[in-house]
GROMACS .gro file of C-alpha atoms in nm:
model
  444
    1UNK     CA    1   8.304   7.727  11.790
    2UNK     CA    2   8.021   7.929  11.799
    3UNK     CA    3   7.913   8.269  11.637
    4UNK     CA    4   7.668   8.401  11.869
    5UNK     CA    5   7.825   8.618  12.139
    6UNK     CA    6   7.759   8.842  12.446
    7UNK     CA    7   8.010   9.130  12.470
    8UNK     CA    8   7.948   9.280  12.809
    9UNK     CA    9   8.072   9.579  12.995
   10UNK     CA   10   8.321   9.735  12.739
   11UNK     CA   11   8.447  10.066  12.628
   12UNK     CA   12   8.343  10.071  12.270
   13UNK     CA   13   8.541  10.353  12.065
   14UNK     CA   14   8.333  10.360  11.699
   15UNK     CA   15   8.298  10.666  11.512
   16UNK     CA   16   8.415  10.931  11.697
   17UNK     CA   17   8.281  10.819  12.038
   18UNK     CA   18   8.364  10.561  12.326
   19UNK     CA   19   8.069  10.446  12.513
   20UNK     CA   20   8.015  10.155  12.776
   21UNK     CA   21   7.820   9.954  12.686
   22UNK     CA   22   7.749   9.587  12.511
   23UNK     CA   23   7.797   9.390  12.213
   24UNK     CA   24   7.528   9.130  12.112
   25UNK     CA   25   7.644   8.889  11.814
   26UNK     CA   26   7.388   8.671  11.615
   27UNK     CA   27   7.540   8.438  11.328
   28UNK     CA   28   7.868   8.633  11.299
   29UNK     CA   29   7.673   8.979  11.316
   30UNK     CA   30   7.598   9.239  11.525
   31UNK     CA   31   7.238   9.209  11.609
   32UNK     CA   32   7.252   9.499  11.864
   33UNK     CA   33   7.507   9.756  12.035
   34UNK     CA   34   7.432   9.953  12.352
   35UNK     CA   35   7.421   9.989  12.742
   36UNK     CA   36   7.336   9.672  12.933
   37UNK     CA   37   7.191   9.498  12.683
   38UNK     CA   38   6.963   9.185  12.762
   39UNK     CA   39   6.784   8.895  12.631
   40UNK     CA   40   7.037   8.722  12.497
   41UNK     CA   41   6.869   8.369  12.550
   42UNK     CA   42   7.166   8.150  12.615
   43UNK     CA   43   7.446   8.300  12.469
   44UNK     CA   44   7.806   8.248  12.558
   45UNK     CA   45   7.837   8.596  12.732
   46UNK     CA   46   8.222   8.724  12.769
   47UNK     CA   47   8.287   9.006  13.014
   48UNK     CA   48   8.525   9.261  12.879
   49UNK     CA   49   8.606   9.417  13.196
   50UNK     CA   50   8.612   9.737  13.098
   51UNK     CA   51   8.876   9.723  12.801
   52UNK     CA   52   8.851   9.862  12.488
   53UNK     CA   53   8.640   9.723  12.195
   54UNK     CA   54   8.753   9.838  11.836
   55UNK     CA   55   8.605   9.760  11.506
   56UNK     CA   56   8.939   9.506  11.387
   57UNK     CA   57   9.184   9.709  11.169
   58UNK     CA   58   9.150   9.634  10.831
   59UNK     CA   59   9.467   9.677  10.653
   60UNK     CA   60   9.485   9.798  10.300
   61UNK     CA   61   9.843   9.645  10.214
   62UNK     CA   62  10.027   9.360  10.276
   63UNK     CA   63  10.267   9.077  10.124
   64UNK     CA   64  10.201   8.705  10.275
   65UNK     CA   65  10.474   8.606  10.010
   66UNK     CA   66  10.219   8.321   9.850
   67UNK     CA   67  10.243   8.188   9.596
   68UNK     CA   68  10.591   8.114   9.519
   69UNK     CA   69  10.759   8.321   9.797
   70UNK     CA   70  10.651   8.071  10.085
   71UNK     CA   71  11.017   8.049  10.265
   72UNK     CA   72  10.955   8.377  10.410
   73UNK     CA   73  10.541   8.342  10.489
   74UNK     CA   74  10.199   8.239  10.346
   75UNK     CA   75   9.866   8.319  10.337
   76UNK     CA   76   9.826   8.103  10.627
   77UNK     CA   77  10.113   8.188  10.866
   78UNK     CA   78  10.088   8.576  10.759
   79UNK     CA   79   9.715   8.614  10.862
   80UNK     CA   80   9.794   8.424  11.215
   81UNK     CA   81  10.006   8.679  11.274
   82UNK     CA   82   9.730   8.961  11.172
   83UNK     CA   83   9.505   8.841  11.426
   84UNK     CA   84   9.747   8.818  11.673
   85UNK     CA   85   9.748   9.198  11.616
   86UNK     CA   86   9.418   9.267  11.602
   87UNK     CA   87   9.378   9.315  11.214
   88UNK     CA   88   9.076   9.141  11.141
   89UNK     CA   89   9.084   9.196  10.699
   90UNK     CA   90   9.400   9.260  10.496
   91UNK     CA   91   9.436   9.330  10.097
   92UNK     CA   92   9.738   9.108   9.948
   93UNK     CA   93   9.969   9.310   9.727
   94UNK     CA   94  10.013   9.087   9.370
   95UNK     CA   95  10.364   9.088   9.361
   96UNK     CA   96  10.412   8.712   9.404
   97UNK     CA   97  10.618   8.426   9.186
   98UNK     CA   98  10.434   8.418   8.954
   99UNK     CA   99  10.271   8.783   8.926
  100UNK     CA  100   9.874   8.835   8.977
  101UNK     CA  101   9.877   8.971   8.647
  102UNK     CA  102   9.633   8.722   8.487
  103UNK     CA  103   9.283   8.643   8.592
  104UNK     CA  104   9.309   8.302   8.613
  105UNK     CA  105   9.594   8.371   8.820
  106UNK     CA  106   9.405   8.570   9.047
  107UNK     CA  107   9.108   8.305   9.071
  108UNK     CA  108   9.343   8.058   9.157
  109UNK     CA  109   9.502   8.216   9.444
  110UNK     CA  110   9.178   8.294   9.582
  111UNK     CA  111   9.110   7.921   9.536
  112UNK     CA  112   9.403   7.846   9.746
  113UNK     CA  113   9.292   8.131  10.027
  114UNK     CA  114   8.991   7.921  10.067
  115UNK     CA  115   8.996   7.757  10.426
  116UNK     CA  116   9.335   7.884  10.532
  117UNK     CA  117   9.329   8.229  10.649
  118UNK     CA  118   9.277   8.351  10.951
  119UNK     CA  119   9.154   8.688  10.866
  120UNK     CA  120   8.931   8.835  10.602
  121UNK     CA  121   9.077   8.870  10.254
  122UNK     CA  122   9.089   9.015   9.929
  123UNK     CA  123   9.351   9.038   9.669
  124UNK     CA  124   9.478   9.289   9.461
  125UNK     CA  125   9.512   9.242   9.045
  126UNK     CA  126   9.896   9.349   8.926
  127UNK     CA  127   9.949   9.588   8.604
  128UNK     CA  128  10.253   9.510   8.380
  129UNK     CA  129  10.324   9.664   8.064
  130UNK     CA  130  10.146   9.378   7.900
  131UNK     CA  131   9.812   9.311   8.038
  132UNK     CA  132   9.630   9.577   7.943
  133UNK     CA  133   9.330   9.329   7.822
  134UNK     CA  134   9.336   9.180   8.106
  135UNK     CA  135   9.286   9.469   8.350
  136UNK     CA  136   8.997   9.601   8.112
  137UNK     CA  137   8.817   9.291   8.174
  138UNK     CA  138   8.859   9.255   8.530
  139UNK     CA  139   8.469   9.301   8.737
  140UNK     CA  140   8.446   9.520   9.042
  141UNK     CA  141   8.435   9.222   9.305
  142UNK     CA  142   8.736   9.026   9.137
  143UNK     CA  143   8.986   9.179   9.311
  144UNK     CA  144   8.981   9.505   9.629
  145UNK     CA  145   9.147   9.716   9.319
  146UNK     CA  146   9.463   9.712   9.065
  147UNK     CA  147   9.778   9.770   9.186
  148UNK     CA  148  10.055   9.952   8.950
  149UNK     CA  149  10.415   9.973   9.070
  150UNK     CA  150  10.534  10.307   8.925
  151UNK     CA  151  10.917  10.227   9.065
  152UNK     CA  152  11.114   9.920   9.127
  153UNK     CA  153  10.955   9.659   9.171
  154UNK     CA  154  10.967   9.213   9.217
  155UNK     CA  155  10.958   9.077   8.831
  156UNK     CA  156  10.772   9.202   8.548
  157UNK     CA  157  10.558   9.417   8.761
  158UNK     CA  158  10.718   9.769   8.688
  159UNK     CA  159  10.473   9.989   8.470
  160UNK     CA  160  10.709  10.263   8.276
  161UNK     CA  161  10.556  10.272   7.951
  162UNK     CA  162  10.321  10.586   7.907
  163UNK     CA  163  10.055  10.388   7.679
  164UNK     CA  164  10.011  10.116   7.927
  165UNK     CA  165   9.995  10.408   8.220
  166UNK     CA  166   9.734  10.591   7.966
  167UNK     CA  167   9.493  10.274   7.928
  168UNK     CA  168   9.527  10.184   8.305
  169UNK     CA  169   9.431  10.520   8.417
  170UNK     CA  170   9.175  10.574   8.158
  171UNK     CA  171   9.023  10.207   8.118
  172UNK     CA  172   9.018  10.037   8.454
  173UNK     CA  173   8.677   9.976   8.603
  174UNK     CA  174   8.876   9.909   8.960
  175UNK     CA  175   9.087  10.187   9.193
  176UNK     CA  176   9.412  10.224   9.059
  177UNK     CA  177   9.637  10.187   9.376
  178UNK     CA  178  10.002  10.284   9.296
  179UNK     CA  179  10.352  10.234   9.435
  180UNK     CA  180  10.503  10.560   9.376
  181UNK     CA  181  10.884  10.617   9.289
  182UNK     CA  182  11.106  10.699   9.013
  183UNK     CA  183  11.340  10.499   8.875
  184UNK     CA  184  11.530  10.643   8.688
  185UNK     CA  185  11.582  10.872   8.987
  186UNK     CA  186  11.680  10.584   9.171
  187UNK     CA  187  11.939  10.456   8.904
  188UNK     CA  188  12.104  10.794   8.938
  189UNK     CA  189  12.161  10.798   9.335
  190UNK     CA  190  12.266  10.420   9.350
  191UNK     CA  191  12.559  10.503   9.084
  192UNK     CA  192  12.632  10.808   9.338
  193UNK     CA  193  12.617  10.612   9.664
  194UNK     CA  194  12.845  10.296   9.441
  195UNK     CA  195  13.105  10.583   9.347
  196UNK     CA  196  13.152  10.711   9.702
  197UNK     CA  197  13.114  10.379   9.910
  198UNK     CA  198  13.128  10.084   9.694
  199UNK     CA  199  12.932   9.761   9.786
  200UNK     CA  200  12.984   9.904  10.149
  201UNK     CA  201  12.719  10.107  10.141
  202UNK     CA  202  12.593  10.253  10.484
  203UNK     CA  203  12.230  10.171  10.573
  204UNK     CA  204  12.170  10.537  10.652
  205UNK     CA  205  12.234  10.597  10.258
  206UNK     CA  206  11.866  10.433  10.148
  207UNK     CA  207  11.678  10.765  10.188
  208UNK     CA  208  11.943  10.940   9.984
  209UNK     CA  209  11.901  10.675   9.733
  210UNK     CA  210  11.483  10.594   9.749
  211UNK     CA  211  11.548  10.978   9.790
  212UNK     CA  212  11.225  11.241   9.799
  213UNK     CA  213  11.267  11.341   9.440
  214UNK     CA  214  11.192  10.960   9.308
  215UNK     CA  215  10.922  10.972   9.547
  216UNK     CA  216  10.762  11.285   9.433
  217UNK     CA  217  10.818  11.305   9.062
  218UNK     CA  218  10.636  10.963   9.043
  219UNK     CA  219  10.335  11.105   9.290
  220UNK     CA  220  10.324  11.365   9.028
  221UNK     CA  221  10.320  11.183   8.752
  222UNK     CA  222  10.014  10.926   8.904
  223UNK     CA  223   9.798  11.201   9.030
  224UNK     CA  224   9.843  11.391   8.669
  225UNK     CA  225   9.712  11.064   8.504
  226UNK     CA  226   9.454  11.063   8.776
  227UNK     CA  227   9.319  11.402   8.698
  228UNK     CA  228   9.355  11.348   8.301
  229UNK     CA  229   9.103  11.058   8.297
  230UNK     CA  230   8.930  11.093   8.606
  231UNK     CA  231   9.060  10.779   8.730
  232UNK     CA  232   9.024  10.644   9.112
  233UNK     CA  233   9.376  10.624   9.253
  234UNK     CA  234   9.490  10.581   9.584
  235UNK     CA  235   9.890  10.606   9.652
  236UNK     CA  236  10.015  10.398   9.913
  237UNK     CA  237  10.290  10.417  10.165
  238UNK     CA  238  10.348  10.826  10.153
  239UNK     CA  239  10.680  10.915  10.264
  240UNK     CA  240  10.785  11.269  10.211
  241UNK     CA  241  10.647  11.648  10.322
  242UNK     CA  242  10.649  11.750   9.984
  243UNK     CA  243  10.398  11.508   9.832
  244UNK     CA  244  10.143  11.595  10.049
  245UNK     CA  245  10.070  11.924   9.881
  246UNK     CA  246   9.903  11.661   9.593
  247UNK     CA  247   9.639  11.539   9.842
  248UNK     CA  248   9.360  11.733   9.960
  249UNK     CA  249   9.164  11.731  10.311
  250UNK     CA  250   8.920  11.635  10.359
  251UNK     CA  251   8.649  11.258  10.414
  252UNK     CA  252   8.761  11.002  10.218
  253UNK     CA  253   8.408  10.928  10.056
  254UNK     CA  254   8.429  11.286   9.843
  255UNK     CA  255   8.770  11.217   9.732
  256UNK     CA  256   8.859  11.071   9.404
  257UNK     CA  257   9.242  11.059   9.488
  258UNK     CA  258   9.330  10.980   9.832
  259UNK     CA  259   9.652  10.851  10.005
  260UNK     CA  260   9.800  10.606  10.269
  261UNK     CA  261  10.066  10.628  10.516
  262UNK     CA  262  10.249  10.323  10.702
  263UNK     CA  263  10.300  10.259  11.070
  264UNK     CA  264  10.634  10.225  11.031
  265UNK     CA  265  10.671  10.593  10.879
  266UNK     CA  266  10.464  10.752  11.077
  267UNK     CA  267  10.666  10.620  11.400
  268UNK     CA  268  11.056  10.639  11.253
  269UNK     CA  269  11.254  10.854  11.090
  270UNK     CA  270  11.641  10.813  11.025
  271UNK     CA  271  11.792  10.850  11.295
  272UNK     CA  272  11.676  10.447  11.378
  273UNK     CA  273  11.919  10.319  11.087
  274UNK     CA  274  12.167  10.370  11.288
  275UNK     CA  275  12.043  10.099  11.587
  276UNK     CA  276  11.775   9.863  11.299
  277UNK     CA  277  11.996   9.922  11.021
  278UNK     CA  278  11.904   9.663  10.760
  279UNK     CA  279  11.594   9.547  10.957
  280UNK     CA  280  11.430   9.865  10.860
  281UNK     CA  281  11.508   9.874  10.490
  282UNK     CA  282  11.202   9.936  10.300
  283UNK     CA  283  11.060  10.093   9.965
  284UNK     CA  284  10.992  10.359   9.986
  285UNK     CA  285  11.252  10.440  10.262
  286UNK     CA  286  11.233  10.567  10.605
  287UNK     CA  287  11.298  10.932  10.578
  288UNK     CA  288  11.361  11.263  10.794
  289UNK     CA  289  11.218  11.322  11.123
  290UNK     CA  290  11.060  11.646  10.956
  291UNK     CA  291  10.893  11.423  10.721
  292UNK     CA  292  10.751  11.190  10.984
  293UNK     CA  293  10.637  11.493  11.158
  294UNK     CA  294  10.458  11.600  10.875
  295UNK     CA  295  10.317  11.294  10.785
  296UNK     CA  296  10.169  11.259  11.125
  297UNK     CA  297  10.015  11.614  11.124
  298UNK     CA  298   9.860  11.486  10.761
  299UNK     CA  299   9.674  11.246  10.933
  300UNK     CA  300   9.536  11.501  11.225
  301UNK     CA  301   9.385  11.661  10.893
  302UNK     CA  302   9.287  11.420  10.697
  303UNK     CA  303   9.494  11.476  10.429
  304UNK     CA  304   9.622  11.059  10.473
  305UNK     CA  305   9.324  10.844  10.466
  306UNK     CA  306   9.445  10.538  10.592
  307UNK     CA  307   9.712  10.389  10.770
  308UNK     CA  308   9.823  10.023  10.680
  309UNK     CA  309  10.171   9.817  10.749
  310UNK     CA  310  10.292   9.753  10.381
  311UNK     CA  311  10.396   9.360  10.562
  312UNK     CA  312  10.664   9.224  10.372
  313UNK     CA  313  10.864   8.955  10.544
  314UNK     CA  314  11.217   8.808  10.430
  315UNK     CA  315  11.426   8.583  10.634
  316UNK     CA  316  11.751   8.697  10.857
  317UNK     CA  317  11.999   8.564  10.638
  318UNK     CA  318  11.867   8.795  10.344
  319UNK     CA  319  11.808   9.102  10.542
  320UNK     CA  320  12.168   9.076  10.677
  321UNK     CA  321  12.314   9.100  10.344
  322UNK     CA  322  12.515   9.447  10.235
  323UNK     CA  323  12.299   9.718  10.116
  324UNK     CA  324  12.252   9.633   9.739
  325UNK     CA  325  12.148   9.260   9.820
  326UNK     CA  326  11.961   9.317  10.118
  327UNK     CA  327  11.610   9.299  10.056
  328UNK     CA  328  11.372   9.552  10.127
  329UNK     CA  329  11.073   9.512  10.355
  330UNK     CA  330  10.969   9.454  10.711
  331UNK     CA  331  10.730   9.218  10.888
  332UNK     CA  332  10.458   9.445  11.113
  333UNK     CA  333  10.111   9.335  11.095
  334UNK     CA  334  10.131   9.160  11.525
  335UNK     CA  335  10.214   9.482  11.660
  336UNK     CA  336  10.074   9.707  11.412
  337UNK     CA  337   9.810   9.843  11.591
  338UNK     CA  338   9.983   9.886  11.918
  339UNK     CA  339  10.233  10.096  11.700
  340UNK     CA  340   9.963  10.313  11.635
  341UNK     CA  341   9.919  10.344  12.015
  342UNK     CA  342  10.198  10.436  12.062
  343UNK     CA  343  10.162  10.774  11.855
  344UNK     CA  344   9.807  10.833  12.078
  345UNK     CA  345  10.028  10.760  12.402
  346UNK     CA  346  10.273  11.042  12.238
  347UNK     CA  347   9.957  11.251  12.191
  348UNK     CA  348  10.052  11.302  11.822
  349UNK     CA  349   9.754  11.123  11.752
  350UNK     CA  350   9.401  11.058  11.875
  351UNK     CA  351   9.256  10.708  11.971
  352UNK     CA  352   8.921  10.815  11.748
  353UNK     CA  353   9.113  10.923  11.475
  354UNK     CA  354   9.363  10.600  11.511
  355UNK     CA  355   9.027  10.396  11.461
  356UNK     CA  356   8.903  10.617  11.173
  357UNK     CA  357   9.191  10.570  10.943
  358UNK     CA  358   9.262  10.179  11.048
  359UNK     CA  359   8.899  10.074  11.005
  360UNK     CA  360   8.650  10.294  10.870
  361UNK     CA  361   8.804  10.483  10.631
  362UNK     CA  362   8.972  10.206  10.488
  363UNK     CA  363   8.627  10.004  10.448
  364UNK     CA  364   8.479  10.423  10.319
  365UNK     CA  365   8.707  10.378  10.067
  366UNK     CA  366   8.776  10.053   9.945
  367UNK     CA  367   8.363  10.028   9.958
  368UNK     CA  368   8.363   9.705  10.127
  369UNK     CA  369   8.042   9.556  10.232
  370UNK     CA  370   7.944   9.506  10.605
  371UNK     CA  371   8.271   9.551  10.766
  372UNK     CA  372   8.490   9.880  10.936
  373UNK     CA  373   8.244   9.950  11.183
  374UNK     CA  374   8.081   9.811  11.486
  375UNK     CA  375   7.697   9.878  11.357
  376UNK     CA  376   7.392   9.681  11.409
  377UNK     CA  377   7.389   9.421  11.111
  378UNK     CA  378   7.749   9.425  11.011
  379UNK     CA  379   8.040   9.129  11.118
  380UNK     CA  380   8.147   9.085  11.438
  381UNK     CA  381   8.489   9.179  11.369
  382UNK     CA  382   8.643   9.322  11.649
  383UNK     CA  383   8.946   9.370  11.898
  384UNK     CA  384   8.963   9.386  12.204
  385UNK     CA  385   9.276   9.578  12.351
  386UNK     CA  386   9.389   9.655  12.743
  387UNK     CA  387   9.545   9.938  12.728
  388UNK     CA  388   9.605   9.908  13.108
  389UNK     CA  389   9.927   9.657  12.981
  390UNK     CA  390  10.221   9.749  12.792
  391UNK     CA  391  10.324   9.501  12.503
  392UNK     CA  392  10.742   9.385  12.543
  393UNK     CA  393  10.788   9.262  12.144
  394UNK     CA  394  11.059   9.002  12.102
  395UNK     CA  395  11.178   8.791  11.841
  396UNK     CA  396  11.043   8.515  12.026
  397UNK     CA  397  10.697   8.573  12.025
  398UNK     CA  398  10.575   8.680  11.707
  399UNK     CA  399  10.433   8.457  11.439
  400UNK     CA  400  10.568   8.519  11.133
  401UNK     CA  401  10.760   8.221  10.957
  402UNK     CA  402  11.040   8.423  10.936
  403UNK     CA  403  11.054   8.425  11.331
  404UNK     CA  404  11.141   8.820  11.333
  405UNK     CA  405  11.038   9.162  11.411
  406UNK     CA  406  11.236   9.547  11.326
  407UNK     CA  407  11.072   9.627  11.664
  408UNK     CA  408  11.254   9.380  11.879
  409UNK     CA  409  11.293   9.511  12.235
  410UNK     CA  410  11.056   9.811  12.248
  411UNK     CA  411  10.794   9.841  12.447
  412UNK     CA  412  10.458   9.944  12.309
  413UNK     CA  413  10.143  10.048  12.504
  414UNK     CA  414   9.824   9.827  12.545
  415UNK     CA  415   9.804   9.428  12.454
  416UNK     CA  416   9.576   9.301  12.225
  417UNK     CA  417   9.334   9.087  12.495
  418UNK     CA  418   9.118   8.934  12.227
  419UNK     CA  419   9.046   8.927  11.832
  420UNK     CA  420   8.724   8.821  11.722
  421UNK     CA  421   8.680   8.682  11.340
  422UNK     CA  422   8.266   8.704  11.216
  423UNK     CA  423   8.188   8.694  11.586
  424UNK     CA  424   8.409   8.375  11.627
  425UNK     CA  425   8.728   8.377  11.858
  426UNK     CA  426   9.019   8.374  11.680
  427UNK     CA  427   9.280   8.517  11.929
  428UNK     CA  428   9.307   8.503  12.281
  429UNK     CA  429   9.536   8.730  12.421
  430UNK     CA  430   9.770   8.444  12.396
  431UNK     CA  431   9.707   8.171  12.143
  432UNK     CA  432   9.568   8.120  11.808
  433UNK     CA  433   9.183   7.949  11.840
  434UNK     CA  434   9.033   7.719  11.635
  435UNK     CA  435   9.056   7.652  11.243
  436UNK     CA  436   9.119   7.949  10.979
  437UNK     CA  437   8.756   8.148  10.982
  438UNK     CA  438   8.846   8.395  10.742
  439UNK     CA  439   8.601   8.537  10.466
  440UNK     CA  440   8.660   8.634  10.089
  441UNK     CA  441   8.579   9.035  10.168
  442UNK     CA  442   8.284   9.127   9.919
  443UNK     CA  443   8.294   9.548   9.790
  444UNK     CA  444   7.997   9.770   9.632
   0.00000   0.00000   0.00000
């Protein structure tokens, strides 16, 4: 397969414009971006008819369930799927079997990364209440930043002491990214929702239970520590009205606390319990429609910086368990993007800002070299999506091991027509191509 490309007649939408024009790719970079471009001596030249050419989404948080976790996906079957969605570069999430909370753990799954993903990666380091040493000596390009769940969480991952909060915030060279919701909180509403319900708890309960109050005394509590020792932190997966009155407008590059939302939140709100049920259990949960409404406005003004999928795949049999042993999580990253269409076909959102927080910002503010943009000199990596075609999502198509998706007969606007990985062809429109060509993302 080769590297060196000639993107013709497309619509290129790249900070804050769409243009026709051309995309001429050297060695896996873009050598040069505008109308009609020639002398391209030879190269493969692919014609994309007048579709539109996005910088690939980079998403900021996933789970691909390796190691240890591989009945339900791995680095390998996970990132298929990503391409297959146009996500070009995704950040793994640390909460594995065993825990990222060693470095020689974390070297060693980046060992295993090596060859088999189909996107770009990095990997996130995982706080505990005893690796406090270890986070200290972590080095800026060891891991995309160190992720602290501040809420229930997979093993011995859940950070509740204050000293170990204290050091993290004040000692970490890395972003602090946090998972934001009280336990304690928590505790309280599942005893409520056991007294009145039993194990028969109705799926339409887990918002009451991962309720707004767990979700924003925790926010509080991270962006205090934040502000006390002028620590980098980003929150992820933002739920709730309320907690946006922590986050300020604003570009993401000033910001020294900044925030994420999740497709998934930003398209549904509770009243889809009732026909997903289980399938849309999550932490933090689903919430009102008010709330989605307010997240998307958030967005609009730049008070969200990013928008990821928070991927976290289990199989059938243990999402169709009752409430208190049915996992939570969803697998999102194939339609992802076209999710995000969806809220520009709505006209809640914009296609410019859509590309903003899925690409750009995310590479603004994780500082990653040489990727989030289409700009002369960076990777080719790039998406190409017709957004004459709707996308019909079933079960049967999607590539995640667990052979799934929450979004199961919808239909979604556009179709991803191509996904291109450092200027190589990794999707189609139909089919995986060629061997895993996925790089170990480098950051500032």
């Amino acid at each position: 397969m080769s590297n060196d490309l000639h993107i013709t007649n497309a619509r290129i939408v790249n900070e804050g414009s769409t243009t026709h024009g051309d995309v001429l790719i050297r060695n896996g970079r873009i050598e040069k971006v505008g109308p009609a471009l020639s002398g391209s001596d030879g190269i493969p030249v692919f014609d994309a008819q007048g579709r539109l050419l996005l910088p690939g989404m980079i998403d900021d948080q996933v789970h691909f369930r390796e190691p240890g976790l591989t009945h339900k996906g791995d680095l390998a079957t996970e990132s298929a799927a990503a391409v297959a969605g146009g996500i070009t570069s995704v950040m793994d999430m640390p909460n594995n079997s065993p825990p990222i909370t060693t470095r020689t753990l974390l070297a060693k799954k980046y060992h295993d990364a090596a060859g088999r993903m189909h996107t770009n990666y990095a990997f996130y380091f995982g706080g505990a209440n005893d690796n406090l040493s270890e986070i200290e000596n972590l080095q800026r390009d060891e891991a995309c930043a160190v992720k602290v769940f501040m809420g229930a969480s997979t093993g011995n991952m859940l950070v509740d002491d204050p000293r170990t909060l204290n050091g993290i915030f004040g000692r970490s060279r890395l972003m602090v990214v946090t998972h934001c919701e009280d336990t304690p909180t928590i505790q309280r509403n599942e005893q409520k929702a056991r007294d009145k319900y039993g194990d028969n708890v109705p799926w339409s309960e887990h918002p009451n239970i991962r309720s707004a109050e767990a979700c924003y005394a925790s926010t509080e509590l991270a962006t205090n520590l934040a502000r006390r020792h002028g620590a980098r932190l980003h929150v992820l997966h933002l739920t709730t009205a309320r907690e946006l009155g922590f986050f300020e407008p604003g570009p993401v590059k000033g910001k020294r606390i900044t925030v994420e939302a999740c497709v998934h939140h930003l398209l549904m709100d509770e009243s889809d319990y009732a026909s997903r049920g289980s399938l849309i259990k999550c932490n933090p949960a689903i919430k009102t429609a008010a709330d989605r409404a307010a997240l998307v406005r958030a967005v609009m003004e730049d008070r969200i910086d990013v928008i990821a999928t928070d991927h976290a795949p289990h199989t059938l049999e243990e999402k169709n368990r009752d409430y208190f042993k049915a996992p939570s999580g969803l697998p999102l990253v194939q339609h992802a993007l076209l999710m995000g269409l969806e809220l520009v076909r709505r006209k809640e959102l914009d296609l410019h800002t859509l590309v903003r927080k899925t690409s750009h910002s995310v590479a603004d503010l994780y500082q990653v070299i040489d990727r989030g943009y289409i700009r002369e000199g960076y990777w080719a990596d790039l998406t190409l999506v017709d957004d004459s075609k709707t996308t019909l999502v079933r079960n049967e198509d999607v590539l995640y091991k667990v052979g799934w998706t929450p979004l199961d007969g919808m239909t979604l606007p556009g179709r991803i027509a191509a996904t291109w990985i450092n200027g190589e062809l990794a999707w189609d429109g139909s089919k995986i191509q060629g061997a895993p060509r996925g790089m170990r993302l480098r950051f500032t």
